[in-house]
Amino acid sequence: MTHPAPESAPGQKPFTIAICGGGIAGLALAIGLLRRNVPFHVYESAHAFSEIGAGVAFGPNSQRAMSLIDPKIKEGYGKRATSNGYEEKKAVWFDFHAGMDCGIGKAGEKVGTVIAADPGNGCIHRAHFLDELVALVPRENATFGKRVVEVEELEDGVRLHFADGGTAEASAAVGCDGVKSNLRHAVLGKEDGAAHPEFTGKYAYRGLIPMEKAVSLLGDELARNSVMWLGNHGHVLTFPIEKGEIMNVVAFHAKKDGKWEDEKWVLPMDRQTMEADFQDWGESVKKILSLMEKPDLWALFDYPPAKTYFKGRTCLIGDAAHASTPHQGAGAGMAMEDAYVLSNLLGAVQRSSDIETAFRAYDAVRRPRTQKLVTTSRDAGELYELEKEGVWDDADKLRENLGTRYKWVWEKKLEEDLAEAMGILGGKV
């Protein structure tokens, strides 16, 4: 199976890109390539485009990246996204409260607020955002039931080997296959420890609550706006999705032995087990958990730092490159940034022999920023769960940390990253 560049298409590049994975990262890249006349084909392991999980946050940098890739992405996001319910809280990322009697305050006490940079913060159901992306990708540009298990380097391209025994050829491959990436193995080698995800020592219960039920127990303000409850070795966050009809809940907790031994990373869980983890917490948190009838438990894994995001004609973006914990709310946004930079670089390439140079430029610019996210996101988890040295019992130091923690993510001028990458590309082709 080969998907070559259509010879008759005017203005199209004389090469084709295999996008391995049809999640948010893969489809954002596809849309960027489509707009820049770069032929591509998406290979998705599932039998339809799909996303697991519920609500996902997109900060200011993410939303700017959407517009820069293609304004239609931002338009689709705008149709489905939800911000805080109170007008005076539209710019609030989270209000932070003590979730239990602890070193930073009494249970329920507000201990800080973080204001998002322009254009603010929004949340959206993952599946609904994916629907908006799917609508922008031609159906004939995707094949389903195709899980890549190996990448073979050819003289002028790559051959993909699929789990079903089939193959496909392309000028280059981009791995968008997530935290269990086989393309990461192709880039780093299976023997490299960084090729394999690591358990972070934390897990999360996830659930959705009808907003009216949440309001009846928590009151209007706490239910309709984003709130993070902090405590010893755990934290709970809530925020509205579905235009305020649903409250998304994620309750994080540290695993006592720091190990994950189940082969599955997502497990159905009963409410009683979840409530036992938070038995010493305050009434507000207990009320939230009481409304989660069938929570799922998610083990949190991330990737160790990689020495490179590319090898030859194979490159990694999104979680396949830099899977992180969700504690800074920036993982999906970094995937958007990746897609913006890489789609523009490939759009500037005139011949297939220069694709590797484009990958090298992408790696030079994107790897330092995205791997910083992996590190600082773990650190944020320790901060929220009052495990960070010098902060766990000092509300003033907590507020100081929160006040500066997100600026480097949100305030980045993405065009500068692209200009730097284009400078690297331009000097070598």
Short mmCIF file of C-alpha atoms in Angstrom, two decimals:
data_model
loop_
_atom_site.label_atom_id
_atom_site.label_comp_id
_atom_site.label_asym_id
_atom_site.label_seq_id
_atom_site.Cartn_x
_atom_site.Cartn_y
_atom_site.Cartn_z
CA MET A 1 0.00 0.00 0.00
CA THR A 2 1.55 3.30 -1.09
CA HIS A 3 0.09 6.79 -1.00
CA PRO A 4 2.28 8.90 -3.32
CA ALA A 5 1.89 12.59 -3.93
CA PRO A 6 -0.73 13.19 -6.64
CA GLU A 7 1.21 14.18 -9.76
CA SER A 8 -1.63 16.19 -11.22
CA ALA A 9 -2.23 18.41 -8.22
CA PRO A 10 -0.82 21.88 -8.95
CA GLY A 11 1.35 23.39 -6.23
CA GLN A 12 1.61 20.20 -4.19
CA LYS A 13 4.93 19.00 -2.83
CA PRO A 14 6.58 16.05 -4.64
CA PHE A 15 6.52 13.87 -1.51
CA THR A 16 4.03 12.42 0.95
CA ILE A 17 3.97 12.22 4.75
CA ALA A 18 2.61 9.23 6.66
CA ILE A 19 0.91 10.44 9.86
CA CYS A 20 0.84 7.51 12.28
CA GLY A 21 -1.98 8.16 14.71
CA GLY A 22 -5.26 10.04 14.33
CA GLY A 23 -5.64 11.74 17.69
CA ILE A 24 -5.44 15.47 18.36
CA ALA A 25 -1.75 15.74 17.42
CA GLY A 26 -2.06 13.73 14.21
CA LEU A 27 -5.15 15.51 12.93
CA ALA A 28 -3.78 18.96 13.79
CA LEU A 29 -0.68 18.12 11.75
CA ALA A 30 -2.84 16.78 8.91
CA ILE A 31 -4.82 20.02 8.78
CA GLY A 32 -1.61 22.04 8.79
CA LEU A 33 -0.14 20.00 5.94
CA LEU A 34 -3.37 20.20 3.96
CA ARG A 35 -3.30 23.99 4.17
CA ARG A 36 0.35 24.05 3.04
CA ASN A 37 -0.12 21.68 0.07
CA VAL A 38 1.85 18.81 1.58
CA PRO A 39 0.35 15.41 0.62
CA PHE A 40 -0.26 13.12 3.60
CA HIS A 41 -2.08 10.01 4.71
CA VAL A 42 -3.26 9.23 8.24
CA TYR A 43 -2.94 5.68 9.57
CA GLU A 44 -5.09 5.15 12.66
CA SER A 45 -4.96 1.96 14.73
CA ALA A 46 -8.62 2.12 15.78
CA HIS A 47 -11.54 1.51 13.43
CA ALA A 48 -12.61 5.15 13.65
CA PHE A 49 -11.16 8.40 14.91
CA SER A 50 -11.64 8.45 18.68
CA GLU A 51 -10.30 10.03 21.88
CA ILE A 52 -10.30 8.61 25.39
CA GLY A 53 -10.85 10.81 28.41
CA ALA A 54 -13.28 13.62 28.95
CA GLY A 55 -12.45 17.28 29.41
CA VAL A 56 -9.21 18.81 28.15
CA ALA A 57 -7.99 22.36 28.77
CA PHE A 58 -6.43 24.61 26.15
CA GLY A 59 -4.49 27.59 27.41
CA PRO A 60 -3.65 30.82 25.60
CA ASN A 61 -0.65 29.39 23.72
CA SER A 62 -2.72 26.43 22.49
CA GLN A 63 -5.45 28.63 21.12
CA ARG A 64 -2.95 30.84 19.29
CA ALA A 65 -1.39 27.71 17.78
CA MET A 66 -4.81 26.57 16.54
CA SER A 67 -5.28 29.84 14.67
CA LEU A 68 -1.77 29.71 13.23
CA ILE A 69 -2.20 26.15 11.94
CA ASP A 70 -5.59 26.94 10.40
CA PRO A 71 -8.20 29.43 11.67
CA LYS A 72 -10.84 26.75 11.07
CA ILE A 73 -9.43 24.75 14.01
CA LYS A 74 -9.93 27.71 16.32
CA GLU A 75 -13.43 28.21 14.93
CA GLY A 76 -14.34 24.59 15.64
CA TYR A 77 -12.87 24.84 19.12
CA GLY A 78 -14.84 28.01 19.76
CA LYS A 79 -18.11 26.28 18.89
CA ARG A 80 -17.56 23.58 21.51
CA ALA A 81 -15.36 25.13 24.21
CA THR A 82 -16.60 26.15 27.64
CA SER A 83 -15.18 28.79 29.96
CA ASN A 84 -16.08 29.59 33.54
CA GLY A 85 -19.74 30.26 34.20
CA TYR A 86 -19.32 33.59 35.98
CA GLU A 87 -18.49 36.56 33.78
CA GLU A 88 -16.07 37.96 36.36
CA LYS A 89 -14.21 34.63 36.30
CA LYS A 90 -13.81 34.25 32.53
CA ALA A 91 -10.07 34.96 32.80
CA VAL A 92 -9.52 32.69 35.81
CA TRP A 93 -7.54 29.51 35.15
CA PHE A 94 -8.26 28.05 38.58
CA ASP A 95 -9.26 29.20 42.02
CA PHE A 96 -7.20 27.21 44.53
CA HIS A 97 -8.68 26.03 47.84
CA ALA A 98 -7.42 23.90 50.69
CA GLY A 99 -9.20 20.58 50.22
CA MET A 100 -8.52 19.45 53.79
CA ASP A 101 -7.13 20.83 57.01
CA CYS A 102 -3.45 21.11 56.11
CA GLY A 103 -0.37 23.31 56.20
CA ILE A 104 -1.77 25.91 53.81
CA GLY A 105 -5.15 26.42 55.48
CA LYS A 106 -8.40 24.97 56.75
CA ALA A 107 -10.60 22.81 54.52
CA GLY A 108 -12.50 25.02 52.08
CA GLU A 109 -10.29 28.07 52.57
CA LYS A 110 -9.36 29.87 49.34
CA VAL A 111 -5.59 30.12 49.05
CA GLY A 112 -4.99 31.60 45.60
CA THR A 113 -6.15 32.39 42.06
CA VAL A 114 -4.32 32.15 38.75
CA ILE A 115 -5.40 34.41 35.89
CA ALA A 116 -4.73 33.08 32.39
CA ALA A 117 -3.01 35.22 29.78
CA ASP A 118 -4.98 36.48 26.77
CA PRO A 119 -7.05 34.91 25.12
CA GLY A 120 -7.85 33.07 28.33
CA ASN A 121 -8.44 29.43 29.14
CA GLY A 122 -11.10 27.09 27.84
CA CYS A 123 -12.14 23.48 28.27
CA ILE A 124 -13.69 21.08 25.81
CA HIS A 125 -14.70 17.43 25.66
CA ARG A 126 -11.89 15.58 23.88
CA ALA A 127 -14.22 13.61 21.63
CA HIS A 128 -16.10 16.71 20.54
CA PHE A 129 -12.90 18.59 19.73
CA LEU A 130 -11.73 15.60 17.72
CA ASP A 131 -15.02 15.72 15.79
CA GLU A 132 -14.22 19.30 14.77
CA LEU A 133 -10.75 18.27 13.58
CA VAL A 134 -12.06 15.24 11.69
CA ALA A 135 -14.43 17.49 9.75
CA LEU A 136 -11.40 19.33 8.32
CA VAL A 137 -9.58 16.22 7.03
CA PRO A 138 -10.70 14.60 3.73
CA ARG A 139 -12.00 11.09 4.37
CA GLU A 140 -9.87 9.63 1.59
CA ASN A 141 -6.73 10.74 3.45
CA ALA A 142 -7.20 8.22 6.28
CA THR A 143 -7.03 4.46 6.69
CA PHE A 144 -8.23 2.73 9.87
CA GLY A 145 -7.23 -0.46 11.64
CA LYS A 146 -3.57 0.27 10.90
CA ARG A 147 -1.29 0.10 13.94
CA VAL A 148 2.34 0.69 13.01
CA VAL A 149 4.68 -1.85 14.64
CA GLU A 150 7.87 -1.14 12.72
CA VAL A 151 9.38 1.51 10.46
CA GLU A 152 11.83 0.43 7.76
CA GLU A 153 14.15 3.07 6.29
CA LEU A 154 14.31 3.05 2.48
CA GLU A 155 16.69 4.87 0.16
CA ASP A 156 14.22 7.71 -0.35
CA GLY A 157 11.53 7.20 2.26
CA VAL A 158 10.10 4.74 4.74
CA ARG A 159 8.08 1.55 4.72
CA LEU A 160 5.55 1.13 7.52
CA HIS A 161 4.80 -2.35 8.80
CA PHE A 162 1.38 -2.79 10.39
CA ALA A 163 0.12 -5.21 13.02
CA ASP A 164 -2.21 -6.80 10.44
CA GLY A 165 0.75 -7.74 8.25
CA GLY A 166 0.25 -4.99 5.69
CA THR A 167 2.74 -2.33 4.64
CA ALA A 168 2.70 1.19 3.23
CA GLU A 169 5.37 3.48 1.86
CA ALA A 170 5.82 7.23 2.16
CA SER A 171 8.55 9.83 1.89
CA ALA A 172 8.60 10.18 5.70
CA ALA A 173 6.66 9.18 8.81
CA VAL A 174 5.51 11.26 11.76
CA GLY A 175 4.68 9.37 14.94
CA CYS A 176 1.55 10.68 16.64
CA ASP A 177 0.84 7.38 18.35
CA GLY A 178 0.78 8.55 21.93
CA VAL A 179 2.33 7.41 25.18
CA LYS A 180 2.61 3.78 24.00
CA SER A 181 4.37 4.82 20.79
CA ASN A 182 5.94 2.22 18.53
CA LEU A 183 7.45 4.98 16.40
CA ARG A 184 9.33 6.18 19.48
CA HIS A 185 10.98 2.74 19.48
CA ALA A 186 11.93 3.30 15.84
CA VAL A 187 13.52 6.67 16.63
CA LEU A 188 15.30 5.82 19.90
CA GLY A 189 15.65 2.05 19.74
CA LYS A 190 13.84 -0.30 22.10
CA GLU A 191 16.96 -0.68 24.23
CA ASP A 192 16.91 3.04 25.14
CA GLY A 193 15.23 3.53 28.53
CA ALA A 194 13.68 6.77 27.25
CA ALA A 195 11.74 4.75 24.66
CA HIS A 196 9.45 3.43 27.38
CA PRO A 197 6.96 5.34 29.56
CA GLU A 198 7.45 5.54 33.33
CA PHE A 199 4.83 5.46 36.06
CA THR A 200 4.88 8.80 37.87
CA GLY A 201 3.72 7.46 41.22
CA LYS A 202 0.28 9.04 40.87
CA TYR A 203 -3.13 8.07 39.56
CA ALA A 204 -6.40 9.89 38.97
CA TYR A 205 -10.11 9.15 39.26
CA ARG A 206 -12.10 10.72 36.43
CA GLY A 207 -15.81 11.32 36.13
CA LEU A 208 -18.56 13.58 34.80
CA ILE A 209 -21.35 15.07 36.92
CA PRO A 210 -24.53 16.79 35.66
CA MET A 211 -24.13 20.45 36.55
CA GLU A 212 -27.46 20.76 38.31
CA LYS A 213 -26.49 17.97 40.72
CA ALA A 214 -23.15 19.66 41.36
CA VAL A 215 -24.83 23.01 42.02
CA SER A 216 -27.27 21.43 44.46
CA LEU A 217 -24.42 20.15 46.65
CA LEU A 218 -21.63 22.69 46.13
CA GLY A 219 -23.48 25.89 45.38
CA ASP A 220 -23.43 27.86 42.16
CA GLU A 221 -19.99 29.51 42.31
CA LEU A 222 -17.93 26.45 43.19
CA ALA A 223 -19.74 24.23 40.68
CA ARG A 224 -19.81 26.51 37.63
CA ASN A 225 -16.20 27.71 37.73
CA SER A 226 -12.82 25.96 37.66
CA VAL A 227 -11.59 25.04 41.14
CA MET A 228 -8.60 23.06 42.39
CA TRP A 229 -8.67 21.54 45.86
CA LEU A 230 -5.20 20.95 47.34
CA GLY A 231 -4.24 18.49 50.06
CA ASN A 232 -1.67 16.06 51.39
CA HIS A 233 -0.68 13.60 48.62
CA GLY A 234 -3.71 14.42 46.48
CA HIS A 235 -5.62 17.15 44.68
CA VAL A 236 -9.03 17.41 43.06
CA LEU A 237 -9.95 19.67 40.18
CA THR A 238 -13.32 20.50 38.68
CA PHE A 239 -14.29 22.61 35.69
CA PRO A 240 -17.33 23.05 33.45
CA ILE A 241 -17.59 21.48 29.99
CA GLU A 242 -20.42 21.03 27.46
CA LYS A 243 -21.37 24.72 27.66
CA GLY A 244 -21.80 24.45 31.41
CA GLU A 245 -24.08 21.41 31.40
CA ILE A 246 -21.47 19.06 32.87
CA MET A 247 -18.86 19.34 35.63
CA ASN A 248 -15.67 17.46 34.77
CA VAL A 249 -13.90 15.97 37.80
CA VAL A 250 -10.35 14.66 38.15
CA ALA A 251 -9.25 13.48 41.60
CA PHE A 252 -5.50 12.80 41.83
CA HIS A 253 -3.79 10.72 44.47
CA ALA A 254 -0.28 9.44 45.14
CA LYS A 255 0.23 5.66 45.11
CA LYS A 256 1.78 4.66 48.41
CA ASP A 257 4.36 2.25 47.01
CA GLY A 258 5.02 4.33 43.89
CA LYS A 259 4.62 1.31 41.59
CA TRP A 260 2.09 0.33 38.92
CA GLU A 261 1.89 -3.40 38.28
CA ASP A 262 -1.36 -3.84 36.33
CA GLU A 263 -0.90 -4.20 32.57
CA LYS A 264 -3.92 -1.94 32.08
CA TRP A 265 -3.56 1.78 32.75
CA VAL A 266 -7.28 2.55 32.96
CA LEU A 267 -9.40 0.55 35.38
CA PRO A 268 -13.08 0.73 36.37
CA MET A 269 -13.29 1.59 40.05
CA ASP A 270 -15.99 1.62 42.70
CA ARG A 271 -16.80 4.83 44.53
CA GLN A 272 -16.04 3.34 47.94
CA THR A 273 -12.39 2.72 47.04
CA MET A 274 -12.08 6.27 45.74
CA GLU A 275 -13.71 7.75 48.82
CA ALA A 276 -11.33 5.80 51.06
CA ASP A 277 -8.41 7.63 49.42
CA PHE A 278 -9.98 10.95 50.43
CA GLN A 279 -11.46 10.02 53.81
CA ASP A 280 -9.51 12.75 55.62
CA TRP A 281 -10.55 15.51 53.22
CA GLY A 282 -13.08 18.29 53.75
CA GLU A 283 -16.79 18.30 53.06
CA SER A 284 -16.62 19.98 49.64
CA VAL A 285 -14.32 17.32 48.21
CA LYS A 286 -16.38 14.53 49.77
CA LYS A 287 -19.53 15.99 48.20
CA ILE A 288 -17.89 16.05 44.78
CA LEU A 289 -16.77 12.44 45.06
CA SER A 290 -20.20 11.32 46.27
CA LEU A 291 -21.62 12.32 42.88
CA MET A 292 -19.14 10.21 40.88
CA GLU A 293 -21.12 7.00 40.49
CA LYS A 294 -18.79 5.03 38.21
CA PRO A 295 -15.32 6.59 38.26
CA ASP A 296 -12.45 5.29 36.17
CA LEU A 297 -8.96 5.11 37.65
CA TRP A 298 -6.14 6.27 35.36
CA ALA A 299 -2.48 5.53 36.05
CA LEU A 300 -0.33 8.53 35.15
CA PHE A 301 2.70 7.79 32.98
CA ASP A 302 5.12 10.11 31.23
CA TYR A 303 8.22 9.74 29.05
CA PRO A 304 11.81 10.25 30.24
CA PRO A 305 13.75 12.88 28.25
CA ALA A 306 14.62 11.71 24.74
CA LYS A 307 17.97 12.47 23.14
CA THR A 308 16.20 13.25 19.86
CA TYR A 309 12.70 13.48 18.34
CA PHE A 310 13.78 12.20 14.92
CA LYS A 311 15.89 9.63 13.15
CA GLY A 312 16.29 9.80 9.40
CA ARG A 313 12.84 10.15 7.86
CA THR A 314 10.92 9.38 11.08
CA CYS A 315 9.85 12.10 13.53
CA LEU A 316 7.76 12.31 16.73
CA ILE A 317 5.20 14.88 17.88
CA GLY A 318 2.67 15.17 20.70
CA ASP A 319 2.60 12.50 23.39
CA ALA A 320 4.79 10.20 21.31
CA ALA A 321 7.54 12.79 21.75
CA HIS A 322 6.83 14.23 25.20
CA ALA A 323 3.98 12.56 27.07
CA SER A 324 3.59 14.38 30.38
CA THR A 325 1.35 14.38 33.42
CA PRO A 326 -1.66 16.73 33.09
CA HIS A 327 -0.76 18.96 36.04
CA GLN A 328 0.03 22.09 33.99
CA GLY A 329 -2.87 21.64 31.58
CA ALA A 330 -0.52 22.00 28.63
CA GLY A 331 0.03 18.60 27.02
CA ALA A 332 -2.54 18.96 24.24
CA GLY A 333 -1.45 22.55 23.71
CA MET A 334 2.16 21.49 23.16
CA ALA A 335 0.91 19.05 20.50
CA MET A 336 -0.75 22.00 18.77
CA GLU A 337 2.52 23.92 18.86
CA ASP A 338 4.36 20.89 17.44
CA ALA A 339 1.89 20.68 14.56
CA TYR A 340 2.24 24.40 13.84
CA VAL A 341 6.04 24.30 13.61
CA LEU A 342 6.34 21.00 11.75
CA SER A 343 3.60 21.68 9.18
CA ASN A 344 5.26 24.98 8.28
CA LEU A 345 8.71 23.42 8.01
CA LEU A 346 7.44 20.66 5.73
CA GLY A 347 5.53 23.25 3.75
CA ALA A 348 8.83 25.06 3.12
CA VAL A 349 10.64 21.93 1.89
CA GLN A 350 10.85 21.60 -1.90
CA ARG A 351 12.21 18.06 -2.26
CA SER A 352 12.07 14.87 -0.25
CA SER A 353 15.81 14.83 0.34
CA ASP A 354 15.41 17.86 2.63
CA ILE A 355 12.75 16.35 4.91
CA GLU A 356 15.36 15.10 7.37
CA THR A 357 16.72 18.64 7.64
CA ALA A 358 13.22 19.89 8.44
CA PHE A 359 12.94 17.23 11.15
CA ARG A 360 16.30 18.34 12.56
CA ALA A 361 15.12 21.97 12.72
CA TYR A 362 11.89 20.91 14.43
CA ASP A 363 13.82 18.86 16.98
CA ALA A 364 16.21 21.70 17.78
CA VAL A 365 13.37 24.10 18.56
CA ARG A 366 10.66 21.92 20.04
CA ARG A 367 12.52 19.40 22.18
CA PRO A 368 13.84 21.79 24.88
CA ARG A 369 10.45 23.45 25.42
CA THR A 370 8.38 20.29 25.45
CA GLN A 371 10.73 18.36 27.72
CA LYS A 372 10.67 21.27 30.14
CA LEU A 373 6.92 20.69 30.32
CA VAL A 374 7.39 17.05 31.34
CA THR A 375 9.68 18.09 34.20
CA THR A 376 7.68 21.08 35.41
CA SER A 377 4.41 19.17 35.18
CA ARG A 378 5.70 16.53 37.60
CA ASP A 379 6.87 19.36 39.83
CA ALA A 380 3.40 20.94 39.68
CA GLY A 381 1.86 17.68 40.88
CA GLU A 382 4.14 17.78 43.92
CA LEU A 383 3.17 21.41 44.51
CA TYR A 384 -0.59 20.76 44.39
CA GLU A 385 -0.23 17.72 46.65
CA LEU A 386 1.82 19.65 49.22
CA GLU A 387 4.90 17.50 48.69
CA LYS A 388 7.19 20.29 47.46
CA GLU A 389 9.94 21.22 49.88
CA GLY A 390 9.45 24.62 51.51
CA VAL A 391 5.93 25.11 50.13
CA TRP A 392 3.81 22.39 51.67
CA ASP A 393 3.06 24.41 54.81
CA ASP A 394 3.43 27.97 53.51
CA ALA A 395 0.46 29.50 51.67
CA ASP A 396 2.45 32.61 50.72
CA LYS A 397 5.14 30.55 48.99
CA LEU A 398 2.44 28.49 47.32
CA ARG A 399 0.83 31.63 45.88
CA GLU A 400 4.23 32.93 44.77
CA ASN A 401 4.92 29.68 42.92
CA LEU A 402 1.48 29.62 41.31
CA GLY A 403 1.86 33.24 40.21
CA THR A 404 4.85 32.51 37.98
CA ARG A 405 4.56 28.81 37.13
CA TYR A 406 2.53 29.05 33.92
CA LYS A 407 3.93 32.19 32.27
CA TRP A 408 6.59 30.42 30.21
CA VAL A 409 3.90 28.13 28.75
CA TRP A 410 1.22 30.71 28.06
CA GLU A 411 3.23 33.75 26.96
CA LYS A 412 5.48 32.11 24.39
CA LYS A 413 5.61 33.90 21.03
CA LEU A 414 5.13 30.89 18.78
CA GLU A 415 6.12 32.79 15.65
CA GLU A 416 9.60 33.21 17.15
CA ASP A 417 9.97 29.45 17.50
CA LEU A 418 8.97 29.00 13.88
CA ALA A 419 11.35 31.73 12.72
CA GLU A 420 14.21 30.02 14.57
CA ALA A 421 13.34 26.67 13.01
CA MET A 422 13.03 28.21 9.55
CA GLY A 423 16.44 29.80 10.04
CA ILE A 424 17.95 26.38 10.73
CA LEU A 425 16.18 24.91 7.71
CA GLY A 426 17.10 27.78 5.41
CA GLY A 427 20.75 27.53 6.24
CA LYS A 428 20.95 23.85 5.35
CA VAL A 429 18.86 23.38 2.19
#
